[in-house]
PDB file of C-alpha atoms and ligand atoms in Angstrom:
ATOM      1  CA  MET U   1     -50.228 -17.305  16.446  1.00 61.00           C
ATOM      2  CA  ALA U   2     -47.062 -15.945  17.770  1.00 67.00           C
ATOM      3  CA  GLN U   3     -45.328 -14.741  14.622  1.00 72.00           C
ATOM      4  CA  ALA U   4     -42.101 -15.824  12.574  1.00 78.00           C
ATOM      5  CA  ARG U   5     -38.643 -14.451  13.486  1.00 89.00           C
ATOM      6  CA  LYS U   6     -37.212 -12.573  10.470  1.00 97.00           C
ATOM      7  CA  VAL U   7     -33.588 -12.616   9.562  1.00 98.00           C
ATOM      8  CA  ILE U   8     -31.793 -10.559   7.660  1.00 98.00           C
ATOM      9  CA  ILE U   9     -29.680 -12.294   4.751  1.00 99.00           C
ATOM     10  CA  THR U  10     -26.428 -10.083   3.945  1.00 99.00           C
ATOM     11  CA  CYS U  11     -24.325 -11.331   1.095  1.00 99.00           C
ATOM     12  CA  ALA U  12     -20.833  -9.736   0.466  1.00 98.00           C
ATOM     13  CA  VAL U  13     -20.352 -10.310  -2.756  1.00 98.00           C
ATOM     14  CA  THR U  14     -16.578  -9.922  -3.388  1.00 98.00           C
ATOM     15  CA  GLY U  15     -13.778  -8.062  -1.524  1.00 96.00           C
ATOM     16  CA  ALA U  16     -10.411  -8.677   0.076  1.00 96.00           C
ATOM     17  CA  ILE U  17      -9.835 -12.146   0.933  1.00 97.00           C
ATOM     18  CA  HIS U  18      -9.541 -13.564  -2.158  1.00 97.00           C
ATOM     19  CA  THR U  19      -8.301 -13.015  -4.786  1.00 98.00           C
ATOM     20  CA  PRO U  20      -9.055 -13.922  -8.909  1.00 98.00           C
ATOM     21  CA  SER U  21      -6.870 -17.094  -9.242  1.00 98.00           C
ATOM     22  CA  MET U  22      -8.736 -18.482  -6.641  1.00 98.00           C
ATOM     23  CA  SER U  23     -12.328 -18.929  -8.180  1.00 98.00           C
ATOM     24  CA  PRO U  24     -13.266 -18.267 -11.409  1.00 98.00           C
ATOM     25  CA  HIS U  25     -16.470 -17.599  -9.861  1.00 98.00           C
ATOM     26  CA  LEU U  26     -15.544 -14.021  -7.575  1.00 98.00           C
ATOM     27  CA  PRO U  27     -16.869 -10.857  -9.538  1.00 98.00           C
ATOM     28  CA  VAL U  28     -14.103  -8.568 -10.552  1.00 98.00           C
ATOM     29  CA  THR U  29     -15.740  -6.448 -13.165  1.00 98.00           C
ATOM     30  CA  PRO U  30     -18.177  -3.848 -12.323  1.00 98.00           C
ATOM     31  CA  ASP U  31     -20.034  -6.100 -14.684  1.00 98.00           C
ATOM     32  CA  GLU U  32     -19.708  -8.804 -12.461  1.00 98.00           C
ATOM     33  CA  VAL U  33     -20.258  -7.483  -9.155  1.00 98.00           C
ATOM     34  CA  ALA U  34     -23.794  -5.454  -9.925  1.00 98.00           C
ATOM     35  CA  ALA U  35     -24.940  -8.860 -11.673  1.00 98.00           C
ATOM     36  CA  ALA U  36     -23.647 -11.047  -8.609  1.00 98.00           C
ATOM     37  CA  ALA U  37     -25.569  -8.191  -6.050  1.00 98.00           C
ATOM     38  CA  ILE U  38     -28.489  -8.492  -8.502  1.00 98.00           C
ATOM     39  CA  GLY U  39     -28.471 -12.024  -8.267  1.00 98.00           C
ATOM     40  CA  ALA U  40     -28.254 -12.095  -4.851  1.00 99.00           C
ATOM     41  CA  ALA U  41     -30.723  -9.655  -3.575  1.00 99.00           C
ATOM     42  CA  GLN U  42     -33.665 -11.911  -5.940  1.00 98.00           C
ATOM     43  CA  ALA U  43     -31.970 -14.479  -3.938  1.00 98.00           C
ATOM     44  CA  GLY U  44     -33.289 -13.491  -0.972  1.00 98.00           C
ATOM     45  CA  ALA U  45     -30.623 -11.050   0.083  1.00 99.00           C
ATOM     46  CA  ALA U  46     -32.150  -8.136   1.739  1.00 99.00           C
ATOM     47  CA  VAL U  47     -28.371  -6.318   2.427  1.00 99.00           C
ATOM     48  CA  ILE U  48     -25.623  -6.019   0.134  1.00 99.00           C
ATOM     49  CA  HIS U  49     -22.056  -5.556   1.480  1.00 98.00           C
ATOM     50  CA  LEU U  50     -19.934  -3.965  -1.358  1.00 98.00           C
ATOM     51  CA  HIS U  51     -16.187  -3.862  -2.827  1.00 98.00           C
ATOM     52  CA  ALA U  52     -15.030  -3.019  -5.656  1.00 98.00           C
ATOM     53  CA  ARG U  53     -12.042  -4.169  -7.721  1.00 98.00           C
ATOM     54  CA  ASP U  54      -9.613  -2.896 -10.559  1.00 97.00           C
ATOM     55  CA  PRO U  55     -11.301  -4.241 -13.496  1.00 95.00           C
ATOM     56  CA  ILE U  56      -8.173  -5.039 -14.962  1.00 95.00           C
ATOM     57  CA  ASP U  57      -6.060  -7.245 -12.489  1.00 97.00           C
ATOM     58  CA  GLY U  58      -9.230  -7.576  -9.288  1.00 98.00           C
ATOM     59  CA  ARG U  59      -6.727  -5.769  -6.939  1.00 97.00           C
ATOM     60  CA  PRO U  60      -8.878  -4.144  -4.001  1.00 98.00           C
ATOM     61  CA  THR U  61      -9.605  -0.590  -4.444  1.00 98.00           C
ATOM     62  CA  GLN U  62     -11.446   1.976  -2.313  1.00 98.00           C
ATOM     63  CA  ASP U  63     -11.804   4.500  -5.340  1.00 98.00           C
ATOM     64  CA  PRO U  64     -14.957   6.080  -5.258  1.00 98.00           C
ATOM     65  CA  ALA U  65     -14.966   6.399  -9.454  1.00 98.00           C
ATOM     66  CA  ALA U  66     -14.786   2.322  -9.021  1.00 98.00           C
ATOM     67  CA  PHE U  67     -18.183   2.370  -7.696  1.00 98.00           C
ATOM     68  CA  ALA U  68     -19.555   4.508  -9.735  1.00 97.00           C
ATOM     69  CA  HIS U  69     -19.703   1.880 -11.687  1.00 94.00           C
ATOM     70  CA  PHE U  70     -22.171  -0.891 -10.137  1.00 98.00           C
ATOM     71  CA  LEU U  71     -23.969   1.357  -7.163  1.00 98.00           C
ATOM     72  CA  PRO U  72     -26.624   3.605  -9.119  1.00 98.00           C
ATOM     73  CA  GLU U  73     -27.172  -0.212 -10.814  1.00 98.00           C
ATOM     74  CA  ILE U  74     -27.641  -2.476  -7.867  1.00 98.00           C
ATOM     75  CA  LYS U  75     -30.024   0.403  -6.535  1.00 98.00           C
ATOM     76  CA  ALA U  76     -31.572   0.668  -9.756  1.00 98.00           C
ATOM     77  CA  LYS U  77     -32.665  -3.123 -10.184  1.00 98.00           C
ATOM     78  CA  THR U  78     -33.213  -4.456  -6.494  1.00 98.00           C
ATOM     79  CA  SER U  79     -34.450  -2.322  -3.483  1.00 98.00           C
ATOM     80  CA  ALA U  80     -31.901  -4.388  -0.896  1.00 98.00           C
ATOM     81  CA  VAL U  81     -29.701  -2.058   1.757  1.00 99.00           C
ATOM     82  CA  ILE U  82     -26.276  -1.361   0.252  1.00 98.00           C
ATOM     83  CA  ASN U  83     -23.479  -1.134   2.615  1.00 98.00           C
ATOM     84  CA  ILE U  84     -20.341  -0.420   1.650  1.00 98.00           C
ATOM     85  CA  THR U  85     -17.222  -1.127   3.381  1.00 98.00           C
ATOM     86  CA  THR U  86     -14.544   1.012   5.266  1.00 98.00           C
ATOM     87  CA  GLY U  87     -12.123  -2.237   5.999  1.00 98.00           C
ATOM     88  CA  GLY U  88     -11.357  -2.297   1.896  1.00 97.00           C
ATOM     89  CA  SER U  89      -8.066  -4.424   2.116  1.00 96.00           C
ATOM     90  CA  PRO U  90      -6.322  -4.630   5.654  1.00 94.00           C
ATOM     91  CA  HIS U  91      -2.942  -3.183   3.247  1.00 92.00           C
ATOM     92  CA  MET U  92      -4.596   0.171   2.956  1.00 96.00           C
ATOM     93  CA  THR U  93      -5.252   3.064   4.837  1.00 96.00           C
ATOM     94  CA  VAL U  94      -8.539   3.705   7.265  1.00 97.00           C
ATOM     95  CA  ALA U  95      -8.179   7.252   5.059  1.00 97.00           C
ATOM     96  CA  GLU U  96      -8.314   5.738   1.931  1.00 98.00           C
ATOM     97  CA  ARG U  97     -10.963   3.067   2.848  1.00 98.00           C
ATOM     98  CA  LEU U  98     -12.942   5.841   3.925  1.00 98.00           C
ATOM     99  CA  ARG U  99     -13.059   7.101   0.763  1.00 98.00           C
ATOM    100  CA  PRO U 100     -16.215   5.436  -1.107  1.00 98.00           C
ATOM    101  CA  ALA U 101     -18.501   6.136   2.539  1.00 98.00           C
ATOM    102  CA  HIS U 102     -17.414   9.383   2.270  1.00 98.00           C
ATOM    103  CA  HIS U 103     -18.442  10.004  -1.079  1.00 98.00           C
ATOM    104  CA  TYR U 104     -21.368   7.769  -1.146  1.00 98.00           C
ATOM    105  CA  LYS U 105     -23.063   8.558   2.238  1.00 98.00           C
ATOM    106  CA  PRO U 106     -24.834   5.117   1.745  1.00 99.00           C
ATOM    107  CA  GLU U 107     -27.399   4.197   4.620  1.00 98.00           C
ATOM    108  CA  LEU U 108     -24.852   0.846   6.167  1.00 99.00           C
ATOM    109  CA  ALA U 109     -21.523   0.510   6.209  1.00 99.00           C
ATOM    110  CA  SER U 110     -18.970  -1.997   7.693  1.00 98.00           C
ATOM    111  CA  LEU U 111     -16.569  -0.753  11.240  1.00 98.00           C
ATOM    112  CA  ASN U 112     -14.120  -3.227  11.728  1.00 98.00           C
ATOM    113  CA  MET U 113     -14.260  -2.670  15.576  1.00 98.00           C
ATOM    114  CA  GLY U 114      -9.647  -3.546  16.323  1.00 98.00           C
ATOM    115  CA  SER U 115      -6.805  -3.649  15.345  1.00 98.00           C
ATOM    116  CA  MET U 116      -5.409  -7.210  14.778  1.00 98.00           C
ATOM    117  CA  ASN U 117      -3.456 -10.301  12.308  1.00 98.00           C
ATOM    118  CA  PHE U 118      -5.071 -10.814   9.950  1.00 97.00           C
ATOM    119  CA  GLY U 119      -3.409 -14.113   8.374  1.00 97.00           C
ATOM    120  CA  LEU U 120      -4.693 -15.129   4.599  1.00 97.00           C
ATOM    121  CA  TYR U 121      -0.988 -16.862   3.604  1.00 98.00           C
ATOM    122  CA  PRO U 122      -2.473 -20.194   4.755  1.00 97.00           C
ATOM    123  CA  MET U 123      -4.332 -19.864   1.303  1.00 97.00           C
ATOM    124  CA  LEU U 124      -0.946 -20.020  -0.369  1.00 97.00           C
ATOM    125  CA  GLU U 125      -0.604 -24.275   0.443  1.00 96.00           C
ATOM    126  CA  ARG U 126      -4.302 -24.387  -1.436  1.00 93.00           C
ATOM    127  CA  GLN U 127      -3.463 -21.579  -4.654  1.00 95.00           C
ATOM    128  CA  LYS U 128      -0.154 -22.533  -6.225  1.00 95.00           C
ATOM    129  CA  GLU U 129      -0.821 -20.952  -9.171  1.00 96.00           C
ATOM    130  CA  PHE U 130      -1.835 -17.227 -10.180  1.00 97.00           C
ATOM    131  CA  LYS U 131      -2.721 -15.251 -12.797  1.00 97.00           C
ATOM    132  CA  HIS U 132      -1.173 -11.390 -11.009  1.00 97.00           C
ATOM    133  CA  ALA U 133       1.479 -11.164  -9.614  1.00 96.00           C
ATOM    134  CA  TRP U 134      -0.514  -8.709  -6.522  1.00 97.00           C
ATOM    135  CA  GLU U 135      -2.055 -12.117  -5.440  1.00 98.00           C
ATOM    136  CA  ARG U 136       0.851 -13.815  -4.359  1.00 97.00           C
ATOM    137  CA  THR U 137       1.893 -11.030  -2.604  1.00 97.00           C
ATOM    138  CA  HIS U 138      -1.165  -9.877  -0.631  1.00 97.00           C
ATOM    139  CA  LEU U 139      -1.680 -12.978   0.923  1.00 98.00           C
ATOM    140  CA  GLU U 140       2.264 -13.423   1.752  1.00 97.00           C
ATOM    141  CA  ASN U 141       2.746  -9.511   3.044  1.00 97.00           C
ATOM    142  CA  SER U 142      -0.672 -10.935   5.760  1.00 97.00           C
ATOM    143  CA  ARG U 143       2.124 -12.784   7.922  1.00 98.00           C
ATOM    144  CA  ASP U 144       3.149  -9.313   8.640  1.00 98.00           C
ATOM    145  CA  LEU U 145       0.176  -7.409   8.379  1.00 96.00           C
ATOM    146  CA  VAL U 146      -1.587  -5.401  10.946  1.00 97.00           C
ATOM    147  CA  PHE U 147      -5.171  -4.201  10.153  1.00 98.00           C
ATOM    148  CA  LYS U 148      -5.097  -1.000  11.959  1.00 98.00           C
ATOM    149  CA  ASN U 149      -8.088  -0.190  13.753  1.00 98.00           C
ATOM    150  CA  THR U 150      -6.846   2.040  16.334  1.00 98.00           C
ATOM    151  CA  PHE U 151      -9.646   3.760  19.013  1.00 98.00           C
ATOM    152  CA  ALA U 152      -8.724   6.957  16.843  1.00 98.00           C
ATOM    153  CA  ASP U 153      -9.481   4.917  13.894  1.00 98.00           C
ATOM    154  CA  ILE U 154     -12.759   3.701  14.938  1.00 98.00           C
ATOM    155  CA  GLU U 155     -13.972   7.319  16.469  1.00 98.00           C
ATOM    156  CA  TYR U 156     -13.147   8.937  12.901  1.00 98.00           C
ATOM    157  CA  VAL U 157     -15.251   6.536  11.264  1.00 98.00           C
ATOM    158  CA  LEU U 158     -18.355   6.861  13.527  1.00 98.00           C
ATOM    159  CA  THR U 159     -17.768  10.577  13.981  1.00 98.00           C
ATOM    160  CA  SER U 160     -17.518  11.073  10.381  1.00 98.00           C
ATOM    161  CA  CYS U 161     -20.103   8.316   8.869  1.00 98.00           C
ATOM    162  CA  THR U 162     -22.482   9.308  11.801  1.00 98.00           C
ATOM    163  CA  ALA U 163     -22.453  13.023   9.933  1.00 98.00           C
ATOM    164  CA  ASN U 164     -23.874  11.242   6.686  1.00 98.00           C
ATOM    165  CA  GLY U 165     -26.615   9.712   8.637  1.00 98.00           C
ATOM    166  CA  THR U 166     -24.761   5.792   7.660  1.00 98.00           C
ATOM    167  CA  ARG U 167     -24.904   3.685  10.314  1.00 98.00           C
ATOM    168  CA  PHE U 168     -22.462   0.533  10.587  1.00 99.00           C
ATOM    169  CA  GLU U 169     -22.203  -3.399  10.566  1.00 99.00           C
ATOM    170  CA  PHE U 170     -20.058  -3.669  13.562  1.00 99.00           C
ATOM    171  CA  GLU U 171     -17.487  -6.507  12.853  1.00 98.00           C
ATOM    172  CA  CYS U 172     -16.566  -7.758  15.627  1.00 98.00           C
ATOM    173  CA  TYR U 173     -13.986 -10.373  15.099  1.00 98.00           C
ATOM    174  CA  ASP U 174     -13.234 -11.163  18.598  1.00 98.00           C
ATOM    175  CA  ILE U 175     -14.774 -10.822  22.176  1.00 98.00           C
ATOM    176  CA  SER U 176     -12.465  -8.067  22.893  1.00 98.00           C
ATOM    177  CA  HIS U 177     -14.519  -6.372  19.781  1.00 98.00           C
ATOM    178  CA  LEU U 178     -17.497  -6.449  21.649  1.00 99.00           C
ATOM    179  CA  TYR U 179     -15.542  -4.312  24.427  1.00 99.00           C
ATOM    180  CA  ASN U 180     -13.959  -1.917  22.222  1.00 99.00           C
ATOM    181  CA  LEU U 181     -18.290  -1.561  20.964  1.00 99.00           C
ATOM    182  CA  ALA U 182     -19.529  -1.099  24.443  1.00 98.00           C
ATOM    183  CA  HIS U 183     -16.857   1.520  25.141  1.00 98.00           C
ATOM    184  CA  PHE U 184     -17.965   3.470  21.865  1.00 98.00           C
ATOM    185  CA  VAL U 185     -21.436   3.198  23.579  1.00 98.00           C
ATOM    186  CA  ASP U 186     -21.152   4.740  26.601  1.00 98.00           C
ATOM    187  CA  ARG U 187     -19.188   7.490  24.932  1.00 98.00           C
ATOM    188  CA  LYS U 188     -22.574   7.489  23.109  1.00 98.00           C
ATOM    189  CA  LEU U 189     -20.857   7.429  19.784  1.00 98.00           C
ATOM    190  CA  ALA U 190     -22.889   5.077  18.883  1.00 98.00           C
ATOM    191  CA  THR U 191     -26.405   4.558  19.448  1.00 97.00           C
ATOM    192  CA  PRO U 192     -28.968   1.511  19.055  1.00 98.00           C
ATOM    193  CA  PRO U 193     -29.828  -0.523  17.611  1.00 98.00           C
ATOM    194  CA  PHE U 194     -26.741  -1.923  17.043  1.00 98.00           C
ATOM    195  CA  PHE U 195     -25.867  -4.392  14.122  1.00 98.00           C
ATOM    196  CA  VAL U 196     -23.424  -6.635  14.937  1.00 98.00           C
ATOM    197  CA  GLN U 197     -21.406  -8.718  12.752  1.00 98.00           C
ATOM    198  CA  SER U 198     -20.161 -11.366  14.521  1.00 98.00           C
ATOM    199  CA  VAL U 199     -17.070 -12.927  12.174  1.00 98.00           C
ATOM    200  CA  PHE U 200     -15.639 -16.741  13.031  1.00 98.00           C
ATOM    201  CA  GLY U 201     -12.774 -18.151  11.434  1.00 98.00           C
ATOM    202  CA  LEU U 202     -10.574 -15.943  10.557  1.00 98.00           C
ATOM    203  CA  LEU U 203      -6.135 -16.478  11.517  1.00 98.00           C
ATOM    204  CA  GLY U 204      -6.297 -13.625  13.936  1.00 98.00           C
ATOM    205  CA  GLY U 205      -9.429 -13.323  15.052  1.00 98.00           C
ATOM    206  CA  ILE U 206     -11.813 -15.957  17.069  1.00 98.00           C
ATOM    207  CA  GLY U 207     -12.015 -19.430  16.047  1.00 98.00           C
ATOM    208  CA  ALA U 208     -15.375 -20.789  14.234  1.00 98.00           C
ATOM    209  CA  HIS U 209     -15.951 -23.790  17.416  1.00 98.00           C
ATOM    210  CA  PRO U 210     -19.732 -23.757  18.808  1.00 98.00           C
ATOM    211  CA  GLU U 211     -18.972 -22.695  22.041  1.00 98.00           C
ATOM    212  CA  ASP U 212     -16.830 -19.716  20.373  1.00 98.00           C
ATOM    213  CA  LEU U 213     -20.022 -18.810  18.746  1.00 98.00           C
ATOM    214  CA  MET U 214     -21.715 -18.911  22.258  1.00 98.00           C
ATOM    215  CA  HIS U 215     -19.318 -16.947  24.017  1.00 98.00           C
ATOM    216  CA  MET U 216     -20.054 -14.019  21.616  1.00 98.00           C
ATOM    217  CA  LYS U 217     -23.544 -14.459  21.973  1.00 98.00           C
ATOM    218  CA  ARG U 218     -23.183 -14.750  25.708  1.00 98.00           C
ATOM    219  CA  THR U 219     -20.760 -11.950  25.832  1.00 98.00           C
ATOM    220  CA  ALA U 220     -22.712  -9.650  23.237  1.00 98.00           C
ATOM    221  CA  ASP U 221     -26.465 -10.322  25.430  1.00 98.00           C
ATOM    222  CA  ARG U 222     -24.547  -8.947  28.382  1.00 98.00           C
ATOM    223  CA  LEU U 223     -22.950  -5.849  26.751  1.00 98.00           C
ATOM    224  CA  PHE U 224     -25.541  -5.033  24.804  1.00 98.00           C
ATOM    225  CA  GLY U 225     -29.297  -6.458  26.273  1.00 98.00           C
ATOM    226  CA  LYS U 226     -31.767  -6.042  23.557  1.00 97.00           C
ATOM    227  CA  ASP U 227     -29.819  -3.061  21.907  1.00 98.00           C
ATOM    228  CA  PHE U 228     -28.320  -5.319  19.741  1.00 98.00           C
ATOM    229  CA  VAL U 229     -29.162  -7.179  16.219  1.00 98.00           C
ATOM    230  CA  TRP U 230     -26.808 -10.243  16.222  1.00 98.00           C
ATOM    231  CA  SER U 231     -25.594 -11.715  12.888  1.00 98.00           C
ATOM    232  CA  ILE U 232     -22.868 -14.380  12.282  1.00 98.00           C
ATOM    233  CA  LEU U 233     -20.533 -14.916   9.647  1.00 98.00           C
ATOM    234  CA  GLY U 234     -18.291 -17.907   9.425  1.00 98.00           C
ATOM    235  CA  ALA U 235     -15.392 -17.818   6.967  1.00 98.00           C
ATOM    236  CA  GLY U 236     -14.421 -20.559   4.498  1.00 97.00           C
ATOM    237  CA  ARG U 237     -16.088 -23.665   4.804  1.00 96.00           C
ATOM    238  CA  ASN U 238     -17.498 -22.617   8.165  1.00 97.00           C
ATOM    239  CA  GLN U 239     -20.278 -20.292   7.007  1.00 98.00           C
ATOM    240  CA  ILE U 240     -23.013 -22.637   6.605  1.00 98.00           C
ATOM    241  CA  PRO U 241     -22.432 -24.796   9.276  1.00 98.00           C
ATOM    242  CA  LEU U 242     -22.345 -21.508  11.341  1.00 98.00           C
ATOM    243  CA  ALA U 243     -24.388 -19.241   9.837  1.00 98.00           C
ATOM    244  CA  THR U 244     -27.129 -22.681  10.897  1.00 98.00           C
ATOM    245  CA  LEU U 245     -26.107 -22.466  14.085  1.00 98.00           C
ATOM    246  CA  GLY U 246     -26.381 -18.832  15.106  1.00 98.00           C
ATOM    247  CA  ALA U 247     -30.030 -19.012  13.035  1.00 98.00           C
ATOM    248  CA  ALA U 248     -31.251 -21.516  15.397  1.00 96.00           C
ATOM    249  CA  GLN U 249     -30.426 -19.076  18.359  1.00 95.00           C
ATOM    250  CA  GLY U 250     -31.838 -16.107  16.923  1.00 95.00           C
ATOM    251  CA  SER U 251     -29.323 -14.621  14.522  1.00 98.00           C
ATOM    252  CA  ASN U 252     -29.539 -13.087  11.251  1.00 98.00           C
ATOM    253  CA  VAL U 253     -26.682 -14.709   8.989  1.00 98.00           C
ATOM    254  CA  ARG U 254     -23.786 -13.224   6.022  1.00 98.00           C
ATOM    255  CA  VAL U 255     -22.870 -15.034   3.309  1.00 98.00           C
ATOM    256  CA  GLY U 256     -21.277 -14.602  -0.298  1.00 98.00           C
ATOM    257  CA  LEU U 257     -18.133 -14.999  -1.646  1.00 98.00           C
ATOM    258  CA  GLU U 258     -16.378 -12.300   0.062  1.00 98.00           C
ATOM    259  CA  ASP U 259     -15.936 -14.266   2.910  1.00 98.00           C
ATOM    260  CA  SER U 260     -16.242 -18.094   1.240  1.00 98.00           C
ATOM    261  CA  LEU U 261     -15.737 -19.040  -2.452  1.00 98.00           C
ATOM    262  CA  TRP U 262     -17.863 -23.176  -1.204  1.00 98.00           C
ATOM    263  CA  ILE U 263     -21.349 -24.182  -1.700  1.00 98.00           C
ATOM    264  CA  GLY U 264     -20.435 -27.691  -0.288  1.00 96.00           C
ATOM    265  CA  PRO U 265     -16.723 -29.655   0.800  1.00 95.00           C
ATOM    266  CA  GLY U 266     -14.651 -29.124  -2.266  1.00 94.00           C
ATOM    267  CA  GLN U 267     -17.100 -27.288  -4.621  1.00 98.00           C
ATOM    268  CA  LEU U 268     -17.202 -24.286  -5.499  1.00 98.00           C
ATOM    269  CA  ALA U 269     -19.939 -21.451  -5.690  1.00 98.00           C
ATOM    270  CA  GLU U 270     -20.517 -20.681  -8.824  1.00 98.00           C
ATOM    271  CA  SER U 271     -22.338 -17.390  -7.624  1.00 98.00           C
ATOM    272  CA  ASN U 272     -23.379 -15.162  -4.734  1.00 98.00           C
ATOM    273  CA  ALA U 273     -27.237 -16.199  -5.310  1.00 98.00           C
ATOM    274  CA  ALA U 274     -26.041 -19.697  -4.824  1.00 98.00           C
ATOM    275  CA  GLN U 275     -25.145 -19.094  -1.313  1.00 98.00           C
ATOM    276  CA  VAL U 276     -28.046 -17.368  -0.453  1.00 98.00           C
ATOM    277  CA  ARG U 277     -30.494 -19.916  -1.728  1.00 98.00           C
ATOM    278  CA  LYS U 278     -28.733 -22.415   0.169  1.00 98.00           C
ATOM    279  CA  ILE U 279     -29.219 -20.270   3.671  1.00 98.00           C
ATOM    280  CA  LYS U 280     -32.250 -19.470   2.934  1.00 98.00           C
ATOM    281  CA  GLN U 281     -33.586 -23.433   2.439  1.00 98.00           C
ATOM    282  CA  VAL U 282     -31.398 -24.202   5.777  1.00 98.00           C
ATOM    283  CA  LEU U 283     -33.546 -20.966   7.138  1.00 98.00           C
ATOM    284  CA  GLU U 284     -37.077 -21.617   5.640  1.00 97.00           C
ATOM    285  CA  GLY U 285     -36.378 -25.432   7.405  1.00 96.00           C
ATOM    286  CA  LEU U 286     -36.134 -24.033  10.996  1.00 96.00           C
ATOM    287  CA  SER U 287     -39.353 -22.068  10.479  1.00 95.00           C
ATOM    288  CA  LEU U 288     -37.647 -18.891  10.013  1.00 97.00           C
ATOM    289  CA  GLU U 289     -38.732 -16.232   7.766  1.00 97.00           C
ATOM    290  CA  ILE U 290     -36.261 -13.917   5.246  1.00 98.00           C
ATOM    291  CA  ALA U 291     -36.471 -10.288   6.045  1.00 98.00           C
ATOM    292  CA  THR U 292     -37.364  -8.180   3.357  1.00 98.00           C
ATOM    293  CA  PRO U 293     -34.966  -5.205   2.506  1.00 98.00           C
ATOM    294  CA  ALA U 294     -37.830  -2.822   3.953  1.00 98.00           C
ATOM    295  CA  GLU U 295     -37.595  -4.773   7.271  1.00 98.00           C
ATOM    296  CA  ALA U 296     -34.524  -5.040   7.293  1.00 98.00           C
ATOM    297  CA  ARG U 297     -34.320  -1.540   7.052  1.00 98.00           C
ATOM    298  CA  GLN U 298     -36.838  -1.044   9.989  1.00 98.00           C
ATOM    299  CA  MET U 299     -34.858  -3.780  12.377  1.00 98.00           C
ATOM    300  CA  LEU U 300     -31.258  -1.357  11.622  1.00 98.00           C
ATOM    301  CA  ALA U 301     -33.109   1.994  12.278  1.00 98.00           C
ATOM    302  CA  LEU U 302     -31.672   2.924   8.467  1.00 98.00           C
ATOM    303  CA  LYS U 303     -32.272   6.547   6.937  1.00 98.00           C
ATOM    304  CA  GLY U 304     -33.342   4.830   3.846  1.00 98.00           C
ATOM    305  CA  ALA U 305     -32.154   4.065   0.140  1.00 98.00           C
ATOM    306  CA  ASP U 306     -33.351   8.564  -1.381  1.00 98.00           C
ATOM    307  CA  GLN U 307     -31.107   9.288   1.316  1.00 98.00           C
ATOM    308  CA  VAL U 308     -27.687   8.242  -0.377  1.00 98.00           C
ATOM    309  CA  ASN U 309     -25.707  10.193  -2.313  1.00 98.00           C
ATOM    310  CA  PHE U 310     -25.407   7.836  -5.523  1.00 98.00           C
TER     311      PHE U 310
HETATM  312  N1  KMH X 401     -14.665  -9.732   4.940  1.00 82.29           N
HETATM  313  C1  KMH X 401     -14.660 -10.068   6.069  1.00 82.29           C
HETATM  314  C2  KMH X 401     -14.377 -11.032   6.939  1.00 82.29           C
HETATM  315  C3  KMH X 401     -14.667  -4.874   5.810  1.00 82.29           C
HETATM  316  O1  KMH X 401     -14.952  -4.563   4.725  1.00 82.29           O
HETATM  317  O2  KMH X 401     -14.671  -3.903   6.369  1.00 82.29           O
HETATM  318  C4  KMH X 401     -14.250  -8.461   6.432  1.00 82.29           C
HETATM  319  C5  KMH X 401     -15.139  -7.144   5.931  1.00 82.29           C
HETATM  320  C6  KMH X 401     -14.382  -5.841   6.490  1.00 82.29           C
HETATM  321  O3  KMH X 401     -16.460  -6.970   5.897  1.00 82.29           O
HETATM  322 ZN1   ZN X 402     -16.275  -6.657   3.097  1.00 82.29          ZN
END
């Protein structure tokens, strides 16, 4: 009998898109980030993608010290793969964004595969009141913001993190980002299997229509053949529908409050774990199995949790 396919669930527990005023459930303090990550891993996420926030006002921070308050606890209490962001916030320099990955040498780090507009300002239409002044500025300034990931930046992230044995979640927000990855593959700066996180529905990137998903998949198939591990991230309300559509066609999935605050129409997710449980139900309904952290490590050729610096 054919074995069921194993699906990696990544959970991105907090991040730079949303701000604390948008949901009381968004993890902000180190204790909240740790609890959210542990809950998501217990619910079935094999990979936990992490950002840190200032515990006082929730502002994104890439100070390695901020990560020190939750990385060891998550590692001690789960076997999940820990994936540290190198995206940080689009308002930060690349050098600043890289600090925690360089310091902690994780198994996996995100790598954003092209410069782009990163429009968060439409959220101002929904969110009128803010607890902290930085939140409105963060969204407002995204009207005139380039999320800078030039070829030089990408090469620097690739070479400096690879030297530590860190592999990548290649964040591809558009078709051109797949071609950028293919360019670095040609230059032998990226080695298979490529974990391609295809991101849909962010203003500045590809849309979230099923045709967009199919076009990404066809292009990745053509460029990378069997050498990539495909994953889907649908932003906002697209999260569960696109993950479902992709999973039915062979993708892995990413959920989490970093990318969507929602669990249903107009209904805030009360936790990251709730989104993991929801997608897990969908996957099981499709007769798919959930990859364990050990299986994810094998599928992504990771160095192992004993090789990190935390
Ligand atoms: N929130 C994702 C769409 C990163 O951390 O490097 C983008 C992201 C980037 O996760
Ligand atoms: Zn992120």
